[in-house]
Amino acid sequence: MAIEGSVLTGVVLVPVALLAGPLLDLLDISAPTARIAVGLLLVVSGIVTFGWPPPGPEPALPGRKAALVPVAFPTLLTPGLTLLVVIASVDLGIVVTVAVTALAVATLPLTALLLGRKTGPVPYRVRWGLALLCCGLLVLAGFGLLFDGVFDV
C-alpha cells in the first residue's frame, strides 16, 4: 500500500510541477509572495503536527483502494507538499523539482516500513524522536521560505 500510495502521490505532483509557473501567472501571484504563503503554511503545519497526534487511519477505502485513502491522501499529498513543489518548480526548475520529488516519494515506502508499524524494527522512542525532528525541520524550512520571500519583496 505504501508503494502504491507513493506512486499515486508522485503521479499527482509531477503535473503540479509542470504547471507551476503558468498556475502562478494565471492567479497573478509573484514568486516571493508565493514563498511567503508557503513558508507560513509550513510553519503552521510543523507546529500543528508537533502539538497534536496524527489522525487515525480510519476511514480507509476497502482493499487496494486504501493506497489512495489514507496513504496517498491525506497522509502524503498535503497542501504543504503540493505548494512546496510549486515553489520549488518556479525557483529551481522543473527537472530538479521532479528529480527531488521522485527521490523523496521513492523513500516513503521504506520509511513507512521501518517506522509506520506499532511493533517494528525501530523502537517507539526513536520513531517519536524522528517525528519531532521532522516537525522541527518543517518549521525551519517554513521560516526559511518565509524570510526568503520577505527579503525578495
Coordinates of C-alpha atoms in Angstrom, one line a residue:
M1 CA 0.0 0.0 0.0
A2 CA 2.8 2.4 0.8
I3 CA 4.5 1.9 -2.6
E4 CA 1.2 2.4 -4.4
G5 CA 0.3 5.4 -2.4
S6 CA 3.8 6.9 -3.1
V7 CA 3.4 6.3 -6.8
L8 CA 0.0 7.9 -6.8
T9 CA 1.4 10.9 -4.9
G10 CA 4.2 11.2 -7.5
V11 CA 1.8 11.0 -10.4
V12 CA -0.1 13.9 -8.9
L13 CA 3.0 16.0 -8.1
V14 CA 4.7 15.8 -11.5
P15 CA 1.9 17.7 -13.3
V16 CA 1.8 20.2 -10.5
A17 CA 5.5 20.8 -11.0
L18 CA 5.0 21.2 -14.8
L19 CA 2.1 23.6 -14.4
A20 CA 3.6 25.7 -11.5
G21 CA 4.7 28.7 -13.5
P22 CA 1.5 29.0 -15.6
L23 CA -0.6 28.5 -12.4
L24 CA 1.1 31.4 -10.6
D25 CA 0.8 33.5 -13.7
L26 CA -2.9 32.7 -14.0
L27 CA -3.5 33.6 -10.4
D28 CA -1.3 36.7 -10.7
I29 CA 0.9 35.7 -7.8
S30 CA 4.6 36.6 -7.7
A31 CA 7.2 34.0 -6.7
P32 CA 8.2 36.0 -3.5
T33 CA 4.5 36.2 -2.4
A34 CA 4.0 32.5 -3.0
R35 CA 7.2 31.8 -1.0
I36 CA 5.8 33.8 1.9
A37 CA 2.5 31.9 1.8
V38 CA 4.1 28.5 1.6
G39 CA 6.5 29.4 4.4
L40 CA 3.6 30.4 6.6
L41 CA 1.8 27.2 5.7
L42 CA 4.8 25.0 6.5
V43 CA 5.4 26.8 9.9
V44 CA 1.8 26.3 10.9
S45 CA 1.8 22.7 9.7
G46 CA 5.0 21.9 11.6
I47 CA 3.7 23.4 14.8
V48 CA 0.3 21.7 14.5
T49 CA 1.9 18.3 13.7
F50 CA 4.3 18.8 16.6
G51 CA 1.5 19.6 19.1
W52 CA -1.3 17.2 18.1
P53 CA -1.2 13.5 17.3
P54 CA -1.9 12.4 13.7
P55 CA -5.5 11.4 12.9
G56 CA -6.2 7.7 12.9
P57 CA -6.1 5.7 9.6
E58 CA -9.9 5.4 9.5
P59 CA -11.9 5.8 7.4
A60 CA -9.9 3.9 4.7
L61 CA -11.2 2.8 1.4
P62 CA -11.6 -1.0 1.2
G63 CA -8.8 -3.3 -0.3
R64 CA -6.2 -1.9 -2.6
K65 CA -8.0 1.5 -2.8
A66 CA -6.5 2.2 0.7
A67 CA -3.4 3.2 -1.2
L68 CA -5.4 6.2 -2.3
V69 CA -7.1 7.0 1.0
P70 CA -5.5 7.2 3.6
V71 CA -2.0 6.6 2.2
A72 CA -1.7 9.0 -0.8
F73 CA -4.3 11.4 0.6
P74 CA -4.3 12.8 3.2
T75 CA -1.1 11.3 4.6
L76 CA 1.4 12.0 1.7
L77 CA -0.3 14.5 -0.6
T78 CA -0.7 17.5 1.7
P79 CA -1.3 21.2 0.9
G80 CA 2.2 22.0 2.2
L81 CA 3.9 19.4 0.0
T82 CA 1.9 20.4 -3.1
L83 CA 2.7 24.1 -2.7
L84 CA 6.3 23.3 -1.9
V85 CA 6.5 21.5 -5.2
V86 CA 5.0 24.6 -6.9
I87 CA 7.6 26.9 -5.4
A88 CA 10.5 24.6 -6.0
S89 CA 9.5 24.3 -9.6
V90 CA 9.3 28.0 -10.1
D91 CA 12.6 28.7 -8.2
L92 CA 14.7 25.6 -9.1
G93 CA 13.2 24.5 -12.4
I94 CA 11.1 21.5 -13.4
V95 CA 13.9 19.0 -13.8
V96 CA 15.4 19.5 -10.4
T97 CA 12.0 19.5 -8.7
V98 CA 10.8 16.3 -10.4
A99 CA 14.1 14.6 -9.6
V100 CA 13.9 15.6 -5.9
T101 CA 10.2 14.8 -5.7
A102 CA 10.8 11.4 -7.2
L103 CA 13.6 10.7 -4.8
A104 CA 11.5 11.8 -1.8
V105 CA 8.5 9.7 -2.9
A106 CA 10.7 6.7 -3.5
T107 CA 12.0 6.8 0.1
L108 CA 8.5 6.9 1.6
P109 CA 7.7 3.2 1.4
L110 CA 10.9 2.3 3.2
T111 CA 10.2 4.9 5.8
A112 CA 6.7 3.5 6.3
L113 CA 8.1 0.0 6.5
L114 CA 10.6 0.9 9.2
L115 CA 8.6 3.5 11.2
G116 CA 5.0 3.0 10.5
R117 CA 4.1 -0.1 12.4
K118 CA 3.4 -0.1 16.1
T119 CA 5.8 -3.1 16.6
G120 CA 8.6 -2.6 14.1
P121 CA 12.3 -2.9 13.9
V122 CA 12.7 0.7 15.2
P123 CA 11.8 1.4 18.9
Y124 CA 8.9 3.7 19.7
R125 CA 11.2 6.4 21.3
V126 CA 13.4 6.6 18.2
R127 CA 10.3 6.9 16.0
W128 CA 8.9 9.6 18.2
G129 CA 12.3 11.5 18.2
L130 CA 12.4 11.3 14.4
A131 CA 8.9 12.6 14.1
L132 CA 9.8 15.6 16.4
L133 CA 12.9 16.2 14.3
C134 CA 10.8 16.2 11.1
C135 CA 8.4 18.7 12.7
G136 CA 11.3 20.9 13.6
L137 CA 12.8 20.7 10.2
L138 CA 9.4 21.6 8.7
V139 CA 9.2 24.7 10.8
L140 CA 12.8 25.7 9.9
A141 CA 12.1 25.2 6.2
G142 CA 8.9 27.2 6.5
F143 CA 10.8 30.1 8.2
G144 CA 13.5 29.9 5.5
L145 CA 10.9 30.3 2.8
L146 CA 9.1 33.0 4.7
F147 CA 12.2 35.1 5.2
D148 CA 13.4 34.4 1.6
G149 CA 10.1 35.7 0.3
V150 CA 10.1 38.7 2.5
F151 CA 13.6 39.7 1.5
D152 CA 12.8 39.3 -2.2
V153 CA 9.8 41.6 -1.9

